[in-house]
Amino acid sequence: MAELFIPPGLRYECVQCGQCCRALDVWLTDPEARRLTEADLPEPLGPPGALVERRRGRGPQRWRIRPRPDGSCPFLTPDNLCLVHQRLGYGAKPFAGRLFPFTFVLTPVGTFVGARFECRAVVRGQGRPLEDLRPQLQELLEEYVRMAEAGDE
């Protein structure tokens, strides 16, 4: 895999403000949608079909988590934590939830890492330098590339 370029000075560690889970859509692959709708999670999430909605178009992410009326994710707990993460572990979270706030720009010379400024920790420069997160970012990038390639099929 091509080189991963991480900008110096960029820092991140989740501060559990929950803002990302209140403002952003979470798109799911078919297996993620199936896993979440079949998961043993407590009510009041509603019937399984109420959790996700199908979207039209190409690409591997064909489902969207249906937000609550206030726009927040139905898996966001009152203490701003992810219910999926709490109950099923980090790896069970949808890829979009594990990727945030990071972005990848793939170029012929390598992949550039960025961070979304909807995230308070990124804006405030809170947390560890992204260079310290290189192994996790590399894993996310590999999954990102696999998903992109699957979407091209």
CSV table of N, CA, C and O in Angstrom, one decimal, residues 17-146:
chain,number,residue,atom,x,y,z
A,17,CYS,N,-18.3,14.4,23.3
A,17,CYS,CA,-19.3,15.4,23.3
A,17,CYS,C,-20.6,15.0,22.6
A,17,CYS,O,-21.6,15.6,22.8
A,18,GLY,N,-20.5,14.0,21.7
A,18,GLY,CA,-21.7,13.5,21.0
A,18,GLY,C,-22.1,14.3,19.8
A,18,GLY,O,-23.1,13.9,19.1
A,19,GLN,N,-21.4,15.3,19.5
A,19,GLN,CA,-21.8,16.2,18.4
A,19,GLN,C,-21.8,15.5,17.1
A,19,GLN,O,-22.7,15.6,16.2
A,20,CYS,N,-20.8,14.6,16.8
A,20,CYS,CA,-20.8,13.8,15.6
A,20,CYS,C,-22.0,13.0,15.4
A,20,CYS,O,-22.5,12.7,14.3
A,21,CYS,N,-22.5,12.5,16.5
A,21,CYS,CA,-23.7,11.6,16.4
A,21,CYS,C,-25.0,12.3,16.4
A,21,CYS,O,-26.1,11.7,16.4
A,22,ARG,N,-24.9,13.6,16.5
A,22,ARG,CA,-26.1,14.5,16.4
A,22,ARG,C,-26.3,15.2,15.0
A,22,ARG,O,-27.4,15.6,14.7
A,23,ALA,N,-25.2,15.3,14.3
A,23,ALA,CA,-25.2,16.1,13.1
A,23,ALA,C,-25.0,15.4,11.8
A,23,ALA,O,-25.3,15.9,10.8
A,24,LEU,N,-24.4,14.2,11.9
A,24,LEU,CA,-23.9,13.6,10.6
A,24,LEU,C,-24.7,12.3,10.3
A,24,LEU,O,-25.1,11.6,11.2
A,25,ASP,N,-25.0,12.0,9.0
A,25,ASP,CA,-25.6,10.8,8.6
A,25,ASP,C,-24.6,9.7,8.7
A,25,ASP,O,-23.4,9.9,8.5
A,26,VAL,N,-25.1,8.5,9.1
A,26,VAL,CA,-24.2,7.3,9.2
A,26,VAL,C,-24.7,6.3,8.1
A,26,VAL,O,-25.8,5.8,8.2
A,27,TRP,N,-23.8,6.1,7.1
A,27,TRP,CA,-24.1,5.2,6.0
A,27,TRP,C,-23.6,3.8,6.4
A,27,TRP,O,-22.5,3.7,7.0
A,28,LEU,N,-24.3,2.8,5.9
A,28,LEU,CA,-23.9,1.4,6.2
A,28,LEU,C,-23.8,0.5,5.0
A,28,LEU,O,-24.6,0.7,4.0
A,29,THR,N,-23.0,-0.5,5.1
A,29,THR,CA,-22.9,-1.5,4.0
A,29,THR,C,-24.1,-2.5,4.3
A,29,THR,O,-24.7,-2.5,5.4
A,30,ASP,N,-24.3,-3.4,3.4
A,30,ASP,CA,-25.3,-4.4,3.6
A,30,ASP,C,-25.0,-5.3,4.9
A,30,ASP,O,-25.9,-5.4,5.7
A,31,PRO,N,-23.8,-5.8,5.1
A,31,PRO,CA,-23.5,-6.5,6.3
A,31,PRO,C,-23.7,-5.7,7.6
A,31,PRO,O,-24.2,-6.2,8.6
A,32,GLU,N,-23.3,-4.4,7.5
A,32,GLU,CA,-23.4,-3.6,8.7
A,32,GLU,C,-24.9,-3.4,9.1
A,32,GLU,O,-25.3,-3.5,10.2
A,33,ALA,N,-25.7,-3.1,8.1
A,33,ALA,CA,-27.2,-2.9,8.3
A,33,ALA,C,-27.8,-4.2,8.9
A,33,ALA,O,-28.6,-4.2,9.8
A,34,ARG,N,-27.4,-5.3,8.3
A,34,ARG,CA,-27.9,-6.6,8.8
A,34,ARG,C,-27.5,-6.9,10.2
A,34,ARG,O,-28.3,-7.2,11.1
A,35,ARG,N,-26.2,-6.6,10.5
A,35,ARG,CA,-25.7,-6.8,11.9
A,35,ARG,C,-26.4,-5.9,12.9
A,35,ARG,O,-26.8,-6.4,14.0
A,36,LEU,N,-26.6,-4.7,12.6
A,36,LEU,CA,-27.3,-3.8,13.5
A,36,LEU,C,-28.7,-4.1,13.7
A,36,LEU,O,-29.3,-4.0,14.8
A,37,THR,N,-29.4,-4.5,12.6
A,37,THR,CA,-30.8,-4.8,12.8
A,37,THR,C,-31.1,-6.1,13.5
A,37,THR,O,-32.1,-6.3,14.1
A,38,GLU,N,-30.1,-7.0,13.5
A,38,GLU,CA,-30.2,-8.3,14.2
A,38,GLU,C,-29.6,-8.3,15.6
A,38,GLU,O,-29.7,-9.3,16.3
A,39,ALA,N,-28.9,-7.2,15.9
A,39,ALA,CA,-28.2,-7.2,17.2
A,39,ALA,C,-29.1,-7.2,18.4
A,39,ALA,O,-30.2,-6.7,18.3
A,40,ASP,N,-28.7,-7.8,19.5
A,40,ASP,CA,-29.5,-7.8,20.7
A,40,ASP,C,-29.2,-6.5,21.5
A,40,ASP,O,-28.4,-6.5,22.4
A,41,LEU,N,-29.9,-5.5,21.0
A,41,LEU,CA,-29.8,-4.2,21.7
A,41,LEU,C,-31.1,-3.8,22.3
A,41,LEU,O,-32.2,-4.2,21.8
A,42,PRO,N,-31.1,-3.1,23.4
A,42,PRO,CA,-32.4,-2.8,24.1
A,42,PRO,C,-33.3,-1.9,23.4
A,42,PRO,O,-32.8,-1.1,22.5
A,43,GLU,N,-34.6,-2.0,23.7
A,43,GLU,CA,-35.5,-0.9,23.3
A,43,GLU,C,-35.1,0.3,24.0
A,43,GLU,O,-34.4,0.3,25.0
A,44,PRO,N,-35.5,1.5,23.7
A,44,PRO,CA,-36.5,1.9,22.8
A,44,PRO,C,-36.0,2.2,21.4
A,44,PRO,O,-36.5,3.1,20.7
A,45,LEU,N,-35.2,1.4,20.8
A,45,LEU,CA,-34.7,1.6,19.5
A,45,LEU,C,-35.7,1.3,18.4
A,45,LEU,O,-35.6,1.7,17.3
A,46,GLY,N,-36.8,0.7,18.9
A,46,GLY,CA,-37.9,0.4,17.9
A,46,GLY,C,-37.7,-0.9,17.2
A,46,GLY,O,-36.7,-1.6,17.4
A,47,PRO,N,-38.6,-1.3,16.4
A,47,PRO,CA,-38.5,-2.5,15.6
A,47,PRO,C,-37.3,-2.5,14.7
A,47,PRO,O,-36.9,-1.4,14.3
A,48,PRO,N,-36.7,-3.6,14.4
A,48,PRO,CA,-35.4,-3.6,13.6
A,48,PRO,C,-35.5,-2.8,12.3
A,48,PRO,O,-34.6,-2.1,12.0
A,49,GLY,N,-36.6,-2.9,11.6
A,49,GLY,CA,-36.7,-2.2,10.4
A,49,GLY,C,-36.7,-0.7,10.5
A,49,GLY,O,-36.5,0.1,9.6
A,50,ALA,N,-37.0,-0.2,11.7
A,50,ALA,CA,-37.0,1.3,12.0
A,50,ALA,C,-35.6,1.9,12.1
A,50,ALA,O,-35.5,3.1,12.1
A,51,LEU,N,-34.6,1.0,12.2
A,51,LEU,CA,-33.3,1.5,12.5
A,51,LEU,C,-32.6,2.0,11.2
A,51,LEU,O,-31.7,2.9,11.3
A,52,VAL,N,-32.9,1.4,10.1
A,52,VAL,CA,-32.1,1.7,8.9
A,52,VAL,C,-33.1,2.0,7.7
A,52,VAL,O,-34.2,1.5,7.7
A,53,GLU,N,-32.7,2.7,6.7
A,53,GLU,CA,-33.4,2.9,5.5
A,53,GLU,C,-32.5,2.8,4.3
A,53,GLU,O,-31.4,3.1,4.4
A,54,ARG,N,-33.1,2.2,3.3
A,54,ARG,CA,-32.3,1.9,2.1
A,54,ARG,C,-32.2,3.2,1.2
A,54,ARG,O,-33.1,4.0,1.2
A,55,ARG,N,-31.1,3.3,0.5
A,55,ARG,CA,-30.9,4.5,-0.3
A,55,ARG,C,-30.6,4.0,-1.7
A,55,ARG,O,-30.2,2.8,-1.9
A,56,ARG,N,-30.8,4.8,-2.7
A,56,ARG,CA,-30.6,4.4,-4.1
A,56,ARG,C,-29.1,4.8,-4.4
A,56,ARG,O,-28.6,5.7,-3.8
A,57,GLY,N,-28.6,4.2,-5.4
A,57,GLY,CA,-27.3,4.6,-5.9
A,57,GLY,C,-26.3,3.4,-5.9
A,57,GLY,O,-26.6,2.4,-5.4
A,58,ARG,N,-25.1,3.8,-6.3
A,58,ARG,CA,-24.0,2.8,-6.3
A,58,ARG,C,-23.2,2.9,-5.1
A,58,ARG,O,-23.3,3.9,-4.4
A,59,GLY,N,-22.3,2.0,-4.9
A,59,GLY,CA,-21.4,2.0,-3.8
A,59,GLY,C,-21.8,1.0,-2.8
A,59,GLY,O,-22.9,0.5,-2.7
A,60,PRO,N,-20.8,0.7,-1.9
A,60,PRO,CA,-21.1,-0.3,-0.9
A,60,PRO,C,-22.0,0.2,0.3
A,60,PRO,O,-22.6,-0.7,0.9
A,61,GLN,N,-22.1,1.4,0.5
A,61,GLN,CA,-22.9,1.9,1.6
A,61,GLN,C,-24.3,2.3,1.1
A,61,GLN,O,-24.5,3.4,0.6
A,62,ARG,N,-25.2,1.3,1.2
A,62,ARG,CA,-26.5,1.5,0.7
A,62,ARG,C,-27.6,1.7,1.7
A,62,ARG,O,-28.8,1.8,1.3
A,63,TRP,N,-27.2,1.8,2.9
A,63,TRP,CA,-28.2,2.0,4.0
A,63,TRP,C,-27.8,3.2,4.8
A,63,TRP,O,-26.6,3.5,4.9
A,64,ARG,N,-28.8,3.8,5.5
A,64,ARG,CA,-28.5,4.9,6.4
A,64,ARG,C,-29.2,4.6,7.7
A,64,ARG,O,-30.4,4.2,7.7
A,65,ILE,N,-28.5,4.9,8.8
A,65,ILE,CA,-29.2,4.8,10.1
A,65,ILE,C,-30.2,5.9,10.2
A,65,ILE,O,-29.9,7.1,9.9
A,66,ARG,N,-31.4,5.5,10.5
A,66,ARG,CA,-32.6,6.5,10.6
A,66,ARG,C,-32.4,7.3,11.8
A,66,ARG,O,-32.4,6.7,12.9
A,67,PRO,N,-32.2,8.6,11.8
A,67,PRO,CA,-32.0,9.4,13.0
A,67,PRO,C,-33.3,9.5,13.8
A,67,PRO,O,-34.4,9.3,13.3
A,68,ARG,N,-33.1,9.9,15.0
A,68,ARG,CA,-34.3,10.3,15.9
A,68,ARG,C,-34.9,11.6,15.3
A,68,ARG,O,-34.2,12.3,14.5
A,69,PRO,N,-36.1,11.9,15.8
A,69,PRO,CA,-36.7,13.2,15.3
A,69,PRO,C,-35.8,14.4,15.5
A,69,PRO,O,-35.8,15.4,14.7
A,70,ASP,N,-34.9,14.4,16.6
A,70,ASP,CA,-34.0,15.5,16.8
A,70,ASP,C,-32.8,15.5,15.9
A,70,ASP,O,-31.9,16.3,16.0
A,71,GLY,N,-32.6,14.5,15.1
A,71,GLY,CA,-31.5,14.3,14.2
A,71,GLY,C,-30.4,13.5,14.7
A,71,GLY,O,-29.4,13.2,14.0
A,72,SER,N,-30.4,13.1,16.0
A,72,SER,CA,-29.4,12.3,16.6
A,72,SER,C,-29.5,10.8,16.2
A,72,SER,O,-30.5,10.3,15.9
A,73,CYS,N,-28.4,10.1,16.3
A,73,CYS,CA,-28.3,8.7,16.1
A,73,CYS,C,-29.1,8.0,17.2
A,73,CYS,O,-29.0,8.3,18.4
A,74,PRO,N,-29.9,6.9,16.8
A,74,PRO,CA,-30.6,6.2,17.8
A,74,PRO,C,-29.7,5.4,18.8
A,74,PRO,O,-30.2,5.0,19.8
A,75,PHE,N,-28.5,5.3,18.4
A,75,PHE,CA,-27.5,4.5,19.3
A,75,PHE,C,-26.8,5.4,20.2
A,75,PHE,O,-26.0,5.0,21.0
A,76,LEU,N,-27.0,6.7,20.2
A,76,LEU,CA,-26.4,7.7,21.1
A,76,LEU,C,-27.0,7.6,22.4
A,76,LEU,O,-28.2,7.8,22.5
A,77,THR,N,-26.3,7.4,23.5
A,77,THR,CA,-26.8,7.3,24.8
A,77,THR,C,-26.9,8.6,25.5
A,77,THR,O,-26.2,9.6,25.0
A,78,PRO,N,-27.6,8.8,26.6
A,78,PRO,CA,-27.7,10.1,27.2
A,78,PRO,C,-26.4,10.6,27.7
A,78,PRO,O,-26.2,11.8,27.9
A,79,ASP,N,-25.4,9.7,27.9
A,79,ASP,CA,-24.1,10.2,28.4
A,79,ASP,C,-23.1,10.3,27.2
A,79,ASP,O,-21.9,10.3,27.3
A,80,ASN,N,-23.7,10.5,26.0
A,80,ASN,CA,-22.9,10.8,24.7
A,80,ASN,C,-22.0,9.6,24.3
A,80,ASN,O,-20.9,9.9,23.7
A,81,LEU,N,-22.4,8.4,24.6
A,81,LEU,CA,-21.6,7.3,24.2
A,81,LEU,C,-22.4,6.5,23.2
A,81,LEU,O,-23.6,6.6,23.0
A,82,CYS,N,-21.7,5.6,22.4
A,82,CYS,CA,-22.3,4.8,21.4
A,82,CYS,C,-22.8,3.5,22.0
A,82,CYS,O,-22.0,2.7,22.6
A,83,LEU,N,-24.0,3.2,21.9
A,83,LEU,CA,-24.6,2.0,22.5
A,83,LEU,C,-24.0,0.7,21.8
A,83,LEU,O,-23.8,-0.3,22.5
A,84,VAL,N,-23.8,0.8,20.5
A,84,VAL,CA,-23.2,-0.3,19.8
A,84,VAL,C,-21.8,-0.6,20.3
A,84,VAL,O,-21.4,-1.7,20.6
A,85,HIS,N,-21.0,0.5,20.5
A,85,HIS,CA,-19.7,0.3,21.1
A,85,HIS,C,-19.7,-0.3,22.5
A,85,HIS,O,-19.0,-1.2,22.9
A,86,GLN,N,-20.6,0.3,23.3
A,86,GLN,CA,-20.8,-0.2,24.7
A,86,GLN,C,-21.1,-1.7,24.8
A,86,GLN,O,-20.6,-2.5,25.6
A,87,ARG,N,-22.1,-2.1,24.0
A,87,ARG,CA,-22.7,-3.4,24.1
A,87,ARG,C,-22.0,-4.5,23.2
A,87,ARG,O,-21.9,-5.6,23.6
A,88,LEU,N,-21.5,-4.1,22.1
A,88,LEU,CA,-20.9,-5.1,21.1
A,88,LEU,C,-19.4,-4.9,20.8
A,88,LEU,O,-18.8,-5.7,20.2
A,89,GLY,N,-18.9,-3.8,21.3
A,89,GLY,CA,-17.4,-3.5,21.1
A,89,GLY,C,-17.2,-2.6,19.9
A,89,GLY,O,-18.0,-2.4,19.0
A,90,TYR,N,-16.0,-2.0,20.0
A,90,TYR,CA,-15.6,-1.0,18.9
A,90,TYR,C,-15.7,-1.5,17.5
A,90,TYR,O,-16.2,-0.9,16.6
A,91,GLY,N,-15.3,-2.8,17.3
A,91,GLY,CA,-15.3,-3.4,16.0
A,91,GLY,C,-16.7,-3.5,15.4
A,91,GLY,O,-16.8,-3.7,14.2
A,92,ALA,N,-17.7,-3.5,16.2
A,92,ALA,CA,-19.1,-3.7,15.7
A,92,ALA,C,-19.7,-2.4,15.3
A,92,ALA,O,-20.7,-2.4,14.6
A,93,LYS,N,-19.0,-1.3,15.6
A,93,LYS,CA,-19.5,0.0,15.1
A,93,LYS,C,-19.5,0.1,13.6
A,93,LYS,O,-18.6,-0.5,13.0
A,94,PRO,N,-20.4,0.8,13.0
A,94,PRO,CA,-20.3,1.0,11.5
A,94,PRO,C,-19.0,1.6,11.2
A,94,PRO,O,-18.5,2.4,12.0
A,95,PHE,N,-18.5,1.3,10.0
A,95,PHE,CA,-17.3,1.9,9.5
A,95,PHE,C,-17.3,3.4,9.6
A,95,PHE,O,-16.3,4.0,10.1
A,96,ALA,N,-18.4,4.1,9.3
A,96,ALA,CA,-18.5,5.5,9.3
A,96,ALA,C,-18.2,6.0,10.8
A,96,ALA,O,-17.6,7.1,11.0
A,97,GLY,N,-18.7,5.3,11.7
A,97,GLY,CA,-18.5,5.7,13.1
A,97,GLY,C,-17.1,5.5,13.6
A,97,GLY,O,-16.6,6.2,14.5
A,98,ARG,N,-16.4,4.5,13.1
A,98,ARG,CA,-15.0,4.3,13.4
A,98,ARG,C,-14.1,5.2,12.7
A,98,ARG,O,-13.0,5.6,13.2
A,99,LEU,N,-14.5,5.6,11.5
A,99,LEU,CA,-13.6,6.5,10.7
A,99,LEU,C,-13.6,7.9,11.2
A,99,LEU,O,-12.6,8.6,11.1
A,100,PHE,N,-14.8,8.4,11.6
A,100,PHE,CA,-14.9,9.8,12.1
A,100,PHE,C,-13.9,10.1,13.2
A,100,PHE,O,-13.8,9.3,14.1
A,101,PRO,N,-13.2,11.2,13.1
A,101,PRO,CA,-13.3,12.4,12.2
A,101,PRO,C,-12.3,12.4,11.1
A,101,PRO,O,-12.1,13.4,10.5
A,102,PHE,N,-11.7,11.2,10.8
A,102,PHE,CA,-10.7,11.2,9.8
A,102,PHE,C,-11.2,11.1,8.4
A,102,PHE,O,-12.3,10.7,8.1
A,103,THR,N,-10.4,11.6,7.4
A,103,THR,CA,-10.7,11.5,6.0
A,103,THR,C,-9.4,11.1,5.3
A,103,THR,O,-8.3,11.2,5.8
A,104,PHE,N,-9.6,10.5,4.2
A,104,PHE,CA,-8.5,10.0,3.4
A,104,PHE,C,-8.6,10.6,2.0
A,104,PHE,O,-9.7,10.6,1.4
A,105,VAL,N,-7.5,11.1,1.4
A,105,VAL,CA,-7.4,11.5,0.0
A,105,VAL,C,-6.4,10.6,-0.6
A,105,VAL,O,-5.2,10.7,-0.3
A,106,LEU,N,-6.8,9.7,-1.5
A,106,LEU,CA,-5.9,8.8,-2.2
A,106,LEU,C,-5.3,9.5,-3.4
A,106,LEU,O,-6.1,10.1,-4.2
A,107,THR,N,-4.0,9.5,-3.6
A,107,THR,CA,-3.3,10.1,-4.7
A,107,THR,C,-2.3,9.2,-5.3
A,107,THR,O,-2.0,8.2,-4.6
A,108,PRO,N,-1.8,9.4,-6.4
A,108,PRO,CA,-0.7,8.5,-7.0
A,108,PRO,C,0.5,8.4,-6.1
A,108,PRO,O,1.2,7.4,-6.1
A,109,VAL,N,0.8,9.4,-5.3
A,109,VAL,CA,2.0,9.4,-4.5
A,109,VAL,C,1.8,8.8,-3.1
A,109,VAL,O,2.7,8.6,-2.3
A,110,GLY,N,0.5,8.7,-2.7
A,110,GLY,CA,0.2,8.2,-1.4
A,110,GLY,C,-1.1,8.7,-0.9
A,110,GLY,O,-1.8,9.3,-1.7
A,111,THR,N,-1.4,8.4,0.3
A,111,THR,CA,-2.7,8.8,0.9
A,111,THR,C,-2.5,9.8,2.0
A,111,THR,O,-1.7,9.6,2.9
A,112,PHE,N,-3.3,10.9,1.8
A,112,PHE,CA,-3.2,12.0,2.8
A,112,PHE,C,-4.3,11.9,3.8
A,112,PHE,O,-5.5,11.7,3.4
A,113,VAL,N,-4.0,12.0,5.1
A,113,VAL,CA,-5.0,11.9,6.1
A,113,VAL,C,-5.4,13.3,6.5
A,113,VAL,O,-4.6,14.3,6.5
A,114,GLY,N,-6.7,13.5,6.7
A,114,GLY,CA,-7.2,14.8,7.2
A,114,GLY,C,-8.1,14.5,8.3
A,114,GLY,O,-8.4,13.4,8.7
A,115,ALA,N,-8.7,15.6,8.9
A,115,ALA,CA,-9.6,15.4,10.0
A,115,ALA,C,-10.8,16.4,9.8
A,115,ALA,O,-10.5,17.6,9.3
A,116,ARG,N,-12.0,16.1,10.1
A,116,ARG,CA,-13.1,16.9,9.9
A,116,ARG,C,-13.3,17.9,11.1
A,116,ARG,O,-13.2,17.5,12.3
A,117,PHE,N,-13.6,19.1,10.7
A,117,PHE,CA,-13.6,20.2,11.7
A,117,PHE,C,-15.0,20.3,12.4
A,117,PHE,O,-15.3,21.2,13.1
A,118,GLU,N,-15.9,19.3,12.1
A,118,GLU,CA,-17.2,19.2,12.9
A,118,GLU,C,-16.8,18.7,14.2
A,118,GLU,O,-17.7,18.8,15.1
A,119,CYS,N,-15.7,18.1,14.4
A,119,CYS,CA,-15.3,17.5,15.6
A,119,CYS,C,-14.6,18.5,16.6
A,119,CYS,O,-13.6,19.2,16.2
A,120,ARG,N,-15.2,18.7,17.8
A,120,ARG,CA,-14.6,19.6,18.7
A,120,ARG,C,-13.2,19.4,19.1
A,120,ARG,O,-12.4,20.3,19.3
A,121,ALA,N,-12.8,18.1,19.3
A,121,ALA,CA,-11.5,17.8,19.7
A,121,ALA,C,-10.5,18.2,18.6
A,121,ALA,O,-9.4,18.7,18.9
A,122,VAL,N,-10.8,18.0,17.3
A,122,VAL,CA,-10.0,18.4,16.2
A,122,VAL,C,-9.8,19.9,16.2
A,122,VAL,O,-8.7,20.5,16.2
A,123,VAL,N,-10.9,20.7,16.3
A,123,VAL,CA,-10.9,22.1,16.3
A,123,VAL,C,-10.0,22.6,17.5
A,123,VAL,O,-9.2,23.6,17.3
A,124,ARG,N,-10.1,22.0,18.6
A,124,ARG,CA,-9.4,22.5,19.8
A,124,ARG,C,-8.0,21.9,19.9
A,124,ARG,O,-7.3,22.2,20.9
A,125,GLY,N,-7.7,21.0,19.0
A,125,GLY,CA,-6.3,20.4,19.1
A,125,GLY,C,-6.1,19.5,20.3
A,125,GLY,O,-5.0,19.4,20.8
A,126,GLN,N,-7.2,18.8,20.7
A,126,GLN,CA,-7.2,18.0,21.9
A,126,GLN,C,-6.8,16.5,21.5
A,126,GLN,O,-7.2,16.0,20.5
A,127,GLY,N,-6.0,15.9,22.4
A,127,GLY,CA,-5.6,14.5,22.2
A,127,GLY,C,-4.2,14.3,21.7
A,127,GLY,O,-3.4,15.2,21.8
A,128,ARG,N,-4.0,13.1,21.3
A,128,ARG,CA,-2.7,12.7,20.9
A,128,ARG,C,-2.4,13.2,19.4
A,128,ARG,O,-3.3,13.3,18.6
A,129,PRO,N,-1.1,13.3,19.1
A,129,PRO,CA,-0.8,13.6,17.7
A,129,PRO,C,-1.3,12.5,16.8
A,129,PRO,O,-1.2,11.3,17.2
A,130,LEU,N,-1.7,12.8,15.6
A,130,LEU,CA,-2.2,11.8,14.7
A,130,LEU,C,-1.1,10.8,14.4
A,130,LEU,O,-1.4,9.6,14.1
A,131,GLU,N,0.1,11.2,14.4
A,131,GLU,CA,1.2,10.3,14.1
A,131,GLU,C,1.2,9.1,15.1
A,131,GLU,O,1.5,8.0,14.7
A,132,ASP,N,0.8,9.3,16.3
A,132,ASP,CA,0.6,8.3,17.3
A,132,ASP,C,-0.5,7.3,17.0
A,132,ASP,O,-0.5,6.1,17.5
A,133,LEU,N,-1.4,7.7,16.1
A,133,LEU,CA,-2.5,6.8,15.7
A,133,LEU,C,-2.3,6.1,14.4
A,133,LEU,O,-3.2,5.6,13.8
A,134,ARG,N,-1.0,6.2,13.9
A,134,ARG,CA,-0.7,5.6,12.6
A,134,ARG,C,-1.2,4.2,12.4
A,134,ARG,O,-1.8,3.9,11.3
A,135,PRO,N,-1.0,3.3,13.3
A,135,PRO,CA,-1.5,1.9,13.1
A,135,PRO,C,-3.0,1.8,12.9
A,135,PRO,O,-3.5,1.1,12.0
A,136,GLN,N,-3.7,2.6,13.7
A,136,GLN,CA,-5.2,2.6,13.6
A,136,GLN,C,-5.6,3.2,12.3
A,136,GLN,O,-6.5,2.7,11.6
A,137,LEU,N,-4.9,4.3,11.9
A,137,LEU,CA,-5.2,5.0,10.6
A,137,LEU,C,-4.9,4.0,9.5
A,137,LEU,O,-5.7,4.0,8.5
A,138,GLN,N,-3.9,3.3,9.5
A,138,GLN,CA,-3.5,2.4,8.5
A,138,GLN,C,-4.6,1.3,8.3
A,138,GLN,O,-5.0,0.9,7.2
A,139,GLU,N,-5.1,0.8,9.5
A,139,GLU,CA,-6.1,-0.2,9.4
A,139,GLU,C,-7.4,0.3,8.8
A,139,GLU,O,-8.1,-0.3,8.0
A,140,LEU,N,-7.8,1.6,9.2
A,140,LEU,CA,-9.0,2.2,8.7
A,140,LEU,C,-8.8,2.4,7.2
A,140,LEU,O,-9.7,2.2,6.4
A,141,LEU,N,-7.6,2.9,6.7
A,141,LEU,CA,-7.4,3.1,5.3
A,141,LEU,C,-7.5,1.8,4.5
A,141,LEU,O,-8.2,1.8,3.5
A,142,GLU,N,-7.0,0.7,5.0
A,142,GLU,CA,-7.1,-0.6,4.3
A,142,GLU,C,-8.6,-1.0,4.2
A,142,GLU,O,-9.0,-1.5,3.1
A,143,GLU,N,-9.4,-0.8,5.2
A,143,GLU,CA,-10.8,-1.1,5.2
A,143,GLU,C,-11.5,-0.1,4.2
A,143,GLU,O,-12.4,-0.5,3.4
A,144,TYR,N,-11.1,1.1,4.2
A,144,TYR,CA,-11.7,2.2,3.3
A,144,TYR,C,-11.4,1.7,1.8
A,144,TYR,O,-12.3,1.8,1.0
A,145,VAL,N,-10.2,1.3,1.5
A,145,VAL,CA,-9.9,0.9,0.2
A,145,VAL,C,-10.7,-0.4,-0.2
A,145,VAL,O,-11.2,-0.4,-1.3
A,146,ARG,N,-10.8,-1.3,0.7
A,146,ARG,CA,-11.6,-2.5,0.4
A,146,ARG,C,-13.0,-2.2,0.1
A,146,ARG,O,-13.6,-2.7,-0.9
